[in-house]
CSV table of C-alpha atoms and ligand atoms in Angstrom, one decimal:
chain,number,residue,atom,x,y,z
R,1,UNK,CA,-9.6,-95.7,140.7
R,2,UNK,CA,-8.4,-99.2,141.3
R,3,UNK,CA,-7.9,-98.9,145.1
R,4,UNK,CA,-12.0,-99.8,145.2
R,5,UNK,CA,-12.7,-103.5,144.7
R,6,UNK,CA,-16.3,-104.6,144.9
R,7,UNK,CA,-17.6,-107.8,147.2
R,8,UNK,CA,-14.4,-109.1,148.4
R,9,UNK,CA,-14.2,-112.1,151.1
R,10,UNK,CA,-12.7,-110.8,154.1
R,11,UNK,CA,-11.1,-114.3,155.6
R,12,UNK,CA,-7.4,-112.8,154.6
R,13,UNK,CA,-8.0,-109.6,156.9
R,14,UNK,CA,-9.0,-111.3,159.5
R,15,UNK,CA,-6.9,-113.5,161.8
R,16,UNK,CA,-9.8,-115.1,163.1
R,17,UNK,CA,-10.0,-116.4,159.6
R,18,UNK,CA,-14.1,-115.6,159.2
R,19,UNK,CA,-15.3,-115.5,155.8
R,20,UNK,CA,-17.9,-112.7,155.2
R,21,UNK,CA,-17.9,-110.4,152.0
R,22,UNK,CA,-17.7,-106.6,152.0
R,23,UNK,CA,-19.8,-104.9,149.6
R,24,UNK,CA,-16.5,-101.9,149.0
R,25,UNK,CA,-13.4,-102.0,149.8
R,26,UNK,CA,-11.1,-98.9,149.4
R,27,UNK,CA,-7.3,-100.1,149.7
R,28,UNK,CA,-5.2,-96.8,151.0
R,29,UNK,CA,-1.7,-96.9,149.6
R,30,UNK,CA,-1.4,-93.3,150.2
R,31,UNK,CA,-3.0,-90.5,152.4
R,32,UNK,CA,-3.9,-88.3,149.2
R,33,UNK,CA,-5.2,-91.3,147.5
R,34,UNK,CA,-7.6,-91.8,151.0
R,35,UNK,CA,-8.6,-87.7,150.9
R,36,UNK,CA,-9.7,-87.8,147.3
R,37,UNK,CA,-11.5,-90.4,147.8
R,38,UNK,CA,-13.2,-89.1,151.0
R,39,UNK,CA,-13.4,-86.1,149.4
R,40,UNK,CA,-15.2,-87.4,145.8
R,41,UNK,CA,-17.7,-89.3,147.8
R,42,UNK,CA,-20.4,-87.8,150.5
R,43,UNK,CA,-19.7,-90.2,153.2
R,44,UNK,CA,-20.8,-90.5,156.7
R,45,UNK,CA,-18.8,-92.0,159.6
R,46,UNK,CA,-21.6,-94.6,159.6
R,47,UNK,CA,-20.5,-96.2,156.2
R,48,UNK,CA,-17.0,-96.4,156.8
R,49,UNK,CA,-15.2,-99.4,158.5
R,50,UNK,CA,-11.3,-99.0,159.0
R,51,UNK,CA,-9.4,-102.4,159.4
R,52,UNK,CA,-5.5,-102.6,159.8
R,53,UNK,CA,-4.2,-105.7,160.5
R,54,UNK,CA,-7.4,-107.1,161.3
R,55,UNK,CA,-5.5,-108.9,164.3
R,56,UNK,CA,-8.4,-107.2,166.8
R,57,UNK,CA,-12.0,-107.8,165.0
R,58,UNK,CA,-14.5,-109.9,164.8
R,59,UNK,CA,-16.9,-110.6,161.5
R,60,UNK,CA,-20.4,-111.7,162.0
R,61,UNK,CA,-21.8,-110.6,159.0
R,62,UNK,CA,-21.4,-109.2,155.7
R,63,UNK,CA,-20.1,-106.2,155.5
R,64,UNK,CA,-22.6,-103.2,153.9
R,65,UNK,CA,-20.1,-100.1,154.5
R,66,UNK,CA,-17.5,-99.2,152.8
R,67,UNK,CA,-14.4,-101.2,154.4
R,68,UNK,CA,-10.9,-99.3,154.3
R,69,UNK,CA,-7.8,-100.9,154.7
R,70,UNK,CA,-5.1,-98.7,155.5
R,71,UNK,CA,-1.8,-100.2,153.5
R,72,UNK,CA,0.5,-97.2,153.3
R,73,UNK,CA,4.0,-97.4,154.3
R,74,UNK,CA,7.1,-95.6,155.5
R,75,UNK,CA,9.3,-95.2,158.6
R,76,UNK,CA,10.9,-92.2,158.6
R,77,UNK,CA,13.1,-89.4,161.0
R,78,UNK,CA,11.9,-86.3,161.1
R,79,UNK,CA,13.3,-84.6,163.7
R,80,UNK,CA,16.2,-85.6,166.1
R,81,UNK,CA,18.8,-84.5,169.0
R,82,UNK,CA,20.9,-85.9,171.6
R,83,UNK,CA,18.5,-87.4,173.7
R,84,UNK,CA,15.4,-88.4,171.4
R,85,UNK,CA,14.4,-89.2,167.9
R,86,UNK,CA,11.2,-87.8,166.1
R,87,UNK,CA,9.7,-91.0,164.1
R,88,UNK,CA,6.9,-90.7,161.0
R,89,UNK,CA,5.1,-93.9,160.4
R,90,UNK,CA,2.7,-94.8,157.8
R,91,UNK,CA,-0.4,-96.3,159.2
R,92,UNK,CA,-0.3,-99.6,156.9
R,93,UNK,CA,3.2,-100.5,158.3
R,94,UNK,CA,3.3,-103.4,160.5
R,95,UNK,CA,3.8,-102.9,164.1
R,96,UNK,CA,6.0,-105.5,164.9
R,97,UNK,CA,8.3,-104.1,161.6
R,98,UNK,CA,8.4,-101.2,163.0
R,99,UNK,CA,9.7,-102.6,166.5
R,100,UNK,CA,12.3,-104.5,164.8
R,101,UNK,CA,13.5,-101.0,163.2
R,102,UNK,CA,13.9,-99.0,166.4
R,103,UNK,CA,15.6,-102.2,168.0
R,104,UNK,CA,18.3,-102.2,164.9
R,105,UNK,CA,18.4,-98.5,165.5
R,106,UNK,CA,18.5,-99.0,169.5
R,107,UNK,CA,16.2,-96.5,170.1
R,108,UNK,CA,14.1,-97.3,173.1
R,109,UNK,CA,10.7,-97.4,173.7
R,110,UNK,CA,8.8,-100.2,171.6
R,111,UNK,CA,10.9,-102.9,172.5
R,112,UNK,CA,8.7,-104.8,175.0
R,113,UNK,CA,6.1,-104.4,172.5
R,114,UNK,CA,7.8,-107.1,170.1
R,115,UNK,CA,5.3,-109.3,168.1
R,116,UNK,CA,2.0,-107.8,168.8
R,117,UNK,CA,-0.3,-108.5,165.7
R,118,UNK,CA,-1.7,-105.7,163.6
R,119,UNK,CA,-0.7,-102.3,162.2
R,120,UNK,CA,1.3,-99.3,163.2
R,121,UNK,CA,-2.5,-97.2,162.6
R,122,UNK,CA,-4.5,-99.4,164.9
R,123,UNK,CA,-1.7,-99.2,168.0
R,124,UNK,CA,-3.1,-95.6,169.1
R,125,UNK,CA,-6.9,-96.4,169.0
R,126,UNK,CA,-6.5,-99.1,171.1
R,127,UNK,CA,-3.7,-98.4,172.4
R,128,UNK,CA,-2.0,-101.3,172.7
R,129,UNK,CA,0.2,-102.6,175.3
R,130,UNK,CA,2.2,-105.5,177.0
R,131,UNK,CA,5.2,-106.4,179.5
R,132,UNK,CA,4.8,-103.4,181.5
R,133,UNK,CA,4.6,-100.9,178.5
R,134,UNK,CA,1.4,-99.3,176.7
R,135,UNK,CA,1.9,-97.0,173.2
R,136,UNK,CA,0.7,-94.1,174.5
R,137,UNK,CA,4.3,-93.7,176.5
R,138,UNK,CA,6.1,-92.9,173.0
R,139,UNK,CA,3.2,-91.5,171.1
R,140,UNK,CA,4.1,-87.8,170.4
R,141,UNK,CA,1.2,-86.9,167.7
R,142,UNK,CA,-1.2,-89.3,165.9
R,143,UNK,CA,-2.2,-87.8,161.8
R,144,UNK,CA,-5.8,-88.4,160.7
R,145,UNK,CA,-7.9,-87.8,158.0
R,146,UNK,CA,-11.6,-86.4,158.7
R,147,UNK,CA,-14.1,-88.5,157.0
R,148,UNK,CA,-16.8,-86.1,157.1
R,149,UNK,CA,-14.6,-83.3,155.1
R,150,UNK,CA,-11.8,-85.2,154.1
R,151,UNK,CA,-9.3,-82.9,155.9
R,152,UNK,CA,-6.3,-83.8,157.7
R,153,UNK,CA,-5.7,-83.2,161.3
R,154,UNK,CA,-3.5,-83.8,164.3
R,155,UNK,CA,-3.4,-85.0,167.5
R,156,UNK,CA,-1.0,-84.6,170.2
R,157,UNK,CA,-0.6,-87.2,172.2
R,158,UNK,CA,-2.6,-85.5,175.8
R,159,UNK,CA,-5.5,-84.7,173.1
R,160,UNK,CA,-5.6,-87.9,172.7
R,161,UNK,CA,-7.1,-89.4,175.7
R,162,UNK,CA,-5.1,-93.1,176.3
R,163,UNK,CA,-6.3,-95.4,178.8
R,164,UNK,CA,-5.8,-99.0,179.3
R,165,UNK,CA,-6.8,-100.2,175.8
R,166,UNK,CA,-9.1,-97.3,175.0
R,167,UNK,CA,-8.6,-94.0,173.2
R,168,UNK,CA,-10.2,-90.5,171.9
R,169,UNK,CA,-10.5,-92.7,168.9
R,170,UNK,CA,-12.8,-95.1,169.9
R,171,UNK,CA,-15.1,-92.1,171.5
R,172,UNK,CA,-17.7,-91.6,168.7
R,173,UNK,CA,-16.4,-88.4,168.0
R,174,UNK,CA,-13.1,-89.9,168.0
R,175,UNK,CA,-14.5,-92.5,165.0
R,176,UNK,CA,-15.0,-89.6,162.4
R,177,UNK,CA,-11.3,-89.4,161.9
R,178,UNK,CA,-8.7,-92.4,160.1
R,179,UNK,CA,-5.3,-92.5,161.3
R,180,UNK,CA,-3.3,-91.9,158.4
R,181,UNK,CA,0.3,-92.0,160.2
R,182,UNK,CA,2.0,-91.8,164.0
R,183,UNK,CA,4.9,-89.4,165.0
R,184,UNK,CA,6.6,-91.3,168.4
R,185,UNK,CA,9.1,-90.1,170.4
R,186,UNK,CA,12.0,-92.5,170.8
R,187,UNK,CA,14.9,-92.2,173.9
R,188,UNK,CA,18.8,-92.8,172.3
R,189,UNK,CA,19.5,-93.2,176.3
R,190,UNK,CA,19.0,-97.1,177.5
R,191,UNK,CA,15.6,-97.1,179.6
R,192,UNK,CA,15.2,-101.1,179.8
R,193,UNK,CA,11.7,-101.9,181.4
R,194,UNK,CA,11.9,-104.8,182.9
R,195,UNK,CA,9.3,-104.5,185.9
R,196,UNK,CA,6.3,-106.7,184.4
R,197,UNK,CA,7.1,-110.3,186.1
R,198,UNK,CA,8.1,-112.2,183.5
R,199,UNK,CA,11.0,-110.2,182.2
R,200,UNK,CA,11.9,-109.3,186.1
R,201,UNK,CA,12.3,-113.2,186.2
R,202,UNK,CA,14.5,-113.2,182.8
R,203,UNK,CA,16.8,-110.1,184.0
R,204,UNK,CA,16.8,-110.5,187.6
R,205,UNK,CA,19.9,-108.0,188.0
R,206,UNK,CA,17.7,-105.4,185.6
R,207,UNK,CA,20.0,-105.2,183.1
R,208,UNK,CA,19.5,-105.8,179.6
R,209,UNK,CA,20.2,-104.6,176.0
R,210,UNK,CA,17.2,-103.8,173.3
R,211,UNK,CA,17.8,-106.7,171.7
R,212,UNK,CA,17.6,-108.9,174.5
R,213,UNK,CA,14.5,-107.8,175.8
R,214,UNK,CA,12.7,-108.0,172.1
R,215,UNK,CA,13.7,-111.7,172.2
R,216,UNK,CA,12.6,-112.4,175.6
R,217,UNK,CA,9.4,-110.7,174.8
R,218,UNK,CA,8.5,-112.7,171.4
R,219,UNK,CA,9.8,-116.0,173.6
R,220,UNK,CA,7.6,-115.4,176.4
R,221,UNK,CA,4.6,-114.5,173.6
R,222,UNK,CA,5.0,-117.8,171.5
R,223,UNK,CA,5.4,-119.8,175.0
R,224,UNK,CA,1.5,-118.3,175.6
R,225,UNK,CA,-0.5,-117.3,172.4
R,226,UNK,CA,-0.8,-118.8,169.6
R,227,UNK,CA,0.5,-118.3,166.2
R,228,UNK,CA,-3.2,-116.8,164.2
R,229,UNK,CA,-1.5,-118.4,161.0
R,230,UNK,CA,-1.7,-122.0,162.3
R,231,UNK,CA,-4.5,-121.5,165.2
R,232,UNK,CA,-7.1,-118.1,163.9
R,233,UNK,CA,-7.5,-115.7,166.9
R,234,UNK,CA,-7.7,-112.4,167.6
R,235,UNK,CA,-5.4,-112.2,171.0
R,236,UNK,CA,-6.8,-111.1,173.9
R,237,UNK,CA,-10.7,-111.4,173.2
R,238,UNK,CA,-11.7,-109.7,176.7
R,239,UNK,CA,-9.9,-106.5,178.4
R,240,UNK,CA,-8.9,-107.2,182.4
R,241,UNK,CA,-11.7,-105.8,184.3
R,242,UNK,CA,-11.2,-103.2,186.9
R,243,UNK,CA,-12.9,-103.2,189.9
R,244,UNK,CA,-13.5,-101.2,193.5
R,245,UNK,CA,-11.3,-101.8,195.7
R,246,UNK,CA,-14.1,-102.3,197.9
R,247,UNK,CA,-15.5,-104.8,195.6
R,248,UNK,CA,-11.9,-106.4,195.4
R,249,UNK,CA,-11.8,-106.8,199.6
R,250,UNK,CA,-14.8,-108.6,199.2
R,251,UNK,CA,-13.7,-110.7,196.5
R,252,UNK,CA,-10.4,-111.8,197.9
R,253,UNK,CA,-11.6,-113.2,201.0
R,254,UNK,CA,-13.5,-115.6,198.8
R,255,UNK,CA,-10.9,-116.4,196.4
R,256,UNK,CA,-7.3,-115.2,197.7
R,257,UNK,CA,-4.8,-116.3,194.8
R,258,UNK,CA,-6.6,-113.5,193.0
R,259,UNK,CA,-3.9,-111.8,190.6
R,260,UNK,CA,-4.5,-108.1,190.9
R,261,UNK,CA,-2.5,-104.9,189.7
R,262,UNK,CA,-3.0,-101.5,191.1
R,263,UNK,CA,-5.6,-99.2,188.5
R,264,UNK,CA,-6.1,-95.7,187.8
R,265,UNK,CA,-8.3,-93.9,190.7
R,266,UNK,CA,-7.2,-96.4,193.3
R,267,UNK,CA,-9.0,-99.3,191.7
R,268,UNK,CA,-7.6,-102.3,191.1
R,269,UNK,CA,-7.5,-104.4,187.4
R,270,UNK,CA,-8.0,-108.4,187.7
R,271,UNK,CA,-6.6,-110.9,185.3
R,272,UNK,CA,-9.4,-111.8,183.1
R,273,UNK,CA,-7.4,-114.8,182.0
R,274,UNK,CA,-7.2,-116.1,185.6
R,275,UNK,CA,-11.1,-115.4,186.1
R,276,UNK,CA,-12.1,-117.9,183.0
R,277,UNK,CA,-9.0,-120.3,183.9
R,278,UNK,CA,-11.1,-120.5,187.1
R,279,UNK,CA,-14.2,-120.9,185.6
R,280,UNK,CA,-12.4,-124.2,183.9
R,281,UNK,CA,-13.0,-123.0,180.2
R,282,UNK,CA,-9.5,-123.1,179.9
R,283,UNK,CA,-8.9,-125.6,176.5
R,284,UNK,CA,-12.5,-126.4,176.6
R,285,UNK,CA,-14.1,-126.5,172.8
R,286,UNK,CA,-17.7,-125.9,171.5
R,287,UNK,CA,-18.8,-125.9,167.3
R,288,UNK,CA,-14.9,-125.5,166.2
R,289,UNK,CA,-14.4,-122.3,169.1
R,290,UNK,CA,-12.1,-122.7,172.2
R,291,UNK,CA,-10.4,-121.3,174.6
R,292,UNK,CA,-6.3,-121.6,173.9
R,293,UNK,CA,-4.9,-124.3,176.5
R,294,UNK,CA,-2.6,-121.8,177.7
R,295,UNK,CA,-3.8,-118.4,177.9
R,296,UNK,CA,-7.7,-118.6,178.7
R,297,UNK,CA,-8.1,-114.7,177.7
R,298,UNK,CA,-7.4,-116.4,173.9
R,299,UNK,CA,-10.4,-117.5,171.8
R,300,UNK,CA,-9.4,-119.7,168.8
R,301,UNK,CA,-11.0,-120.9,165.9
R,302,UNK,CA,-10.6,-124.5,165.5
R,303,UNK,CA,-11.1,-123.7,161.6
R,304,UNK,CA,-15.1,-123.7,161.1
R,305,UNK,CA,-16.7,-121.7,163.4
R,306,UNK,CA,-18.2,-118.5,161.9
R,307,UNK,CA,-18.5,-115.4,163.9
R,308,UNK,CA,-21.5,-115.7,165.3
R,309,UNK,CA,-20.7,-118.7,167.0
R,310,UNK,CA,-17.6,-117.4,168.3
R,311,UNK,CA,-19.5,-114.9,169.7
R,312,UNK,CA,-22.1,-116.7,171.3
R,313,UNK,CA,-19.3,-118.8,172.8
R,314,UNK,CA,-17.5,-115.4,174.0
R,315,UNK,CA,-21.1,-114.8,175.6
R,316,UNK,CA,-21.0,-117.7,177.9
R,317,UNK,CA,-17.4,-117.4,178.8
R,318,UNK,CA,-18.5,-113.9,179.9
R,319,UNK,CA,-22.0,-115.2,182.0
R,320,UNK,CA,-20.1,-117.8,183.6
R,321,UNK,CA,-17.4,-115.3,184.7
R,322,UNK,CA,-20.4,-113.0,186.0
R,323,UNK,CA,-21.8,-115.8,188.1
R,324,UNK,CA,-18.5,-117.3,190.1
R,325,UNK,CA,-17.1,-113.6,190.7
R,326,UNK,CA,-20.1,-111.1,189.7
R,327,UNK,CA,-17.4,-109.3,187.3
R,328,UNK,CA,-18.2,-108.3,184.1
R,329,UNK,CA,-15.7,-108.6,181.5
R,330,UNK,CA,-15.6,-106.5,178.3
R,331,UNK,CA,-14.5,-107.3,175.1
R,332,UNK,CA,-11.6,-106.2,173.7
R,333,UNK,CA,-12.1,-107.7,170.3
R,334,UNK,CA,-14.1,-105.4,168.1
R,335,UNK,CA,-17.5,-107.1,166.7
R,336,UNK,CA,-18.1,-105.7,162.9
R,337,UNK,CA,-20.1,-104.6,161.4
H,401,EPU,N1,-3.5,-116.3,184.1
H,401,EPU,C1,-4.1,-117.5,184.5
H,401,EPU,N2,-4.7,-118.3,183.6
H,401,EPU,C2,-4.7,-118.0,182.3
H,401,EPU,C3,-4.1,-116.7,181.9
H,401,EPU,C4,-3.5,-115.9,182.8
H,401,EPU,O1,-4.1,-117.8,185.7
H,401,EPU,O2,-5.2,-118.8,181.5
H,401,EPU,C5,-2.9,-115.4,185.1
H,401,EPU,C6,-1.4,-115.5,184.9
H,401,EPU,O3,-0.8,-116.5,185.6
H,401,EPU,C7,-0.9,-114.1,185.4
H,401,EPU,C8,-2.1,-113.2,185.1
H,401,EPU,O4,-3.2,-114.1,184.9
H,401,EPU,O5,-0.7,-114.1,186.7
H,401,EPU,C9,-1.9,-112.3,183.9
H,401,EPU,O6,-1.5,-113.1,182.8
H,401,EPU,P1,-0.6,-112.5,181.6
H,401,EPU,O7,0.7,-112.1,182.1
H,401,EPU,O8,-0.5,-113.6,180.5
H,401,EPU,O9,-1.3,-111.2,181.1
H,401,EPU,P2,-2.8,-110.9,180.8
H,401,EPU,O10,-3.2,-109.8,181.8
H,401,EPU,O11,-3.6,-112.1,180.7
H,401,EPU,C10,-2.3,-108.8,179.3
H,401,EPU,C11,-2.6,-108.3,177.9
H,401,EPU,C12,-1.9,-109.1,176.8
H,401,EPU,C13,-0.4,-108.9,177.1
H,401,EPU,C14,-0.1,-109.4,178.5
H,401,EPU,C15,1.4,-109.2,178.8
H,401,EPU,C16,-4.9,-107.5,178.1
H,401,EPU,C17,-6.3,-107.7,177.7
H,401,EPU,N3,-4.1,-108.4,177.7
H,401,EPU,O12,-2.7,-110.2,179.3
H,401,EPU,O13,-2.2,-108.4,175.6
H,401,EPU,O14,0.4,-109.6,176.1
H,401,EPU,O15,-0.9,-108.7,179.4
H,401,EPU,O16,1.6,-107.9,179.2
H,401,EPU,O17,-4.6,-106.5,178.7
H,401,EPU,C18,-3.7,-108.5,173.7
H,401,EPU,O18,-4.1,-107.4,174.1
H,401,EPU,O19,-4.1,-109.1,172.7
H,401,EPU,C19,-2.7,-109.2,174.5
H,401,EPU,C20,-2.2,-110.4,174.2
């Protein structure tokens, strides 16, 4: 089969631009290609490594598994009535494609998740989110393939188990199984979202059209993160950090311009890119990694740093954060292998 390519550099599939080889790479063009193959081969989760976009990882070393790179496409309807649309998406199709679809199409739901890096497949495990709006809210069903068997199976979006930037699919059960496509629910009816603060600032009378708001979105993106072609990074590096509210009282007396949104269970999330602007690493630079200039939750490569360094850098962010506010944050970036 020619979808297997032998010792490959990675620096193309990753936006942090980190050159480290992969012993296999499978290439999935197609779901029956990915089952054959899972089916021909006795292969454990452990030796399997699924990259999208490669928009959210990390390489610090060569990679020993097999790598798979999901790259099938399609965007089709599959079921629709007055009020909503049933979408199929391939897992290799681009997110921000696939926003600029529904937008054409004015149905409503992705919209204020214009320009996010990566692929339609990765949105669920992490699910991904911005500007007041997370994937989960128009997931209906997520398709997989088991790695263990090679059998397909679905999820519906409550057996899926979304919180903020987490999933059943990062659970280590959850890992056995490769997206292989997303169903979403889209609305026909207008339901702008324009609550997060920056749009509310854009559309103070809360009015807007689909189009609108995917332009103010990508604006208000390329004002704050950098472009991964010119500048490598991997957008948010950490996750915001949620905290007691307990903890949070104490906190806040210390340091009041604390930004701070209300969390599930009554805790409360902090802006991690506040907490390291604070710490001053904001567009500081060590051994060719930085922190962006004007988002301080961005790491950069400044063109030679290799993983490990960026990670050791990421390290010291996070110390440094633990000493001025005793928080820890996590990353969001996923380290590989
Ligand atoms: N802030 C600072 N200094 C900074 C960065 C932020 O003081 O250097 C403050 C801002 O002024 C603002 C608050 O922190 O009051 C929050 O900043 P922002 O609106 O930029 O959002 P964020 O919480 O830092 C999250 C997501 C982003 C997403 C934005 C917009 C995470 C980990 N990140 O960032 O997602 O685009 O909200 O909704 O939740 C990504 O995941 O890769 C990503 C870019």
């Amino acid at each position: 089969m020619t979808n297997l390519f032998q010792k490959i550099s990675l620096k193309e599939y990753n936006t942090f631009g980190i050159d480290v080889e992969a012993l296999y790479s499978f290439f999935c063009y197609d779901e029956k290609d990915l089952i054959s193959f899972l089916r021909q081969n006795k292969i454990k989760k452990s030796d399997i490594c699924v990259i999208g976009g490669g928009s959210n990882i990390l390489p610090v070393k060569n990679i020993n598994d097999i790598l798979v790179l999901m790259r099938n496409k399609g965007i089709k309807i599959i079921e629709e009535n007055k009020n909503d649309v049933f979408v199929k998406v391939e897992a290799g199709e681009i997110w921000d494609d696939f926003v600029d679809w529904c937008v054409r199409k004015e149905f409503w739901g992705t919209e204020n998740l214009s320009s996010i890096p990566g692929t339609v497949g990765a949105a669920p495990v992490q699910n991904i989110g911005a500007y007041g709006a997370e994937v989960k809210n128009v997931i209906y069903k997520v398709n997989t393939v088991d790695t263990r068997n090679g059998k397909t199976e679905s999820f519906r979006n409550e057996q899926c188990d979304f919180g903020y930037r987490n999933s059943f699919f990062k659970s280590e059960e959850g890992k056995n199984f490769i997206v292989t496509s997303v169903i979403f629910k889209l609305s026909k009816n207008p339901e702008p979202d324009l609550s997060y603060g920056s749009l509310k600032n854009k559309f103070p009378d809360n009015k807007a059209k689909i189009e609108e708001i995917r332009k103010a979105v990508t604006e208000i993106r390329k004002s704050k993160l950098p472009d991964p072609k010119i500048l490598p990074n991997a957008g948010s590096f950490f996750k915001n950090p949620v905290i007691s509210e307990a903890k949070f009282t104490k906190l806040r007396k210390k340091f009041p311009g604390l930004v701070y949104y209300p969390a599930e269970d009554g805790k409360i999330k902090l802006a991690a890119g506040q907490l390291i602007d604070l710490c001053g690493w904001k567009g500081k630079q060590e051994n060719g990694a930085g922190v962006h200039d004007k988002q301080a939750l961005v790491i950069v490569n400044y063109g030679n740093a290799d993983g490990n360094t960026i990670l050791e850098f990421s390290k010291k962010i996070q110390q440094s954060v633990y000493d001025k506010f005793g928080v820890l944050i996590e990353r969001e970036v996923r380290v590989l292998p």
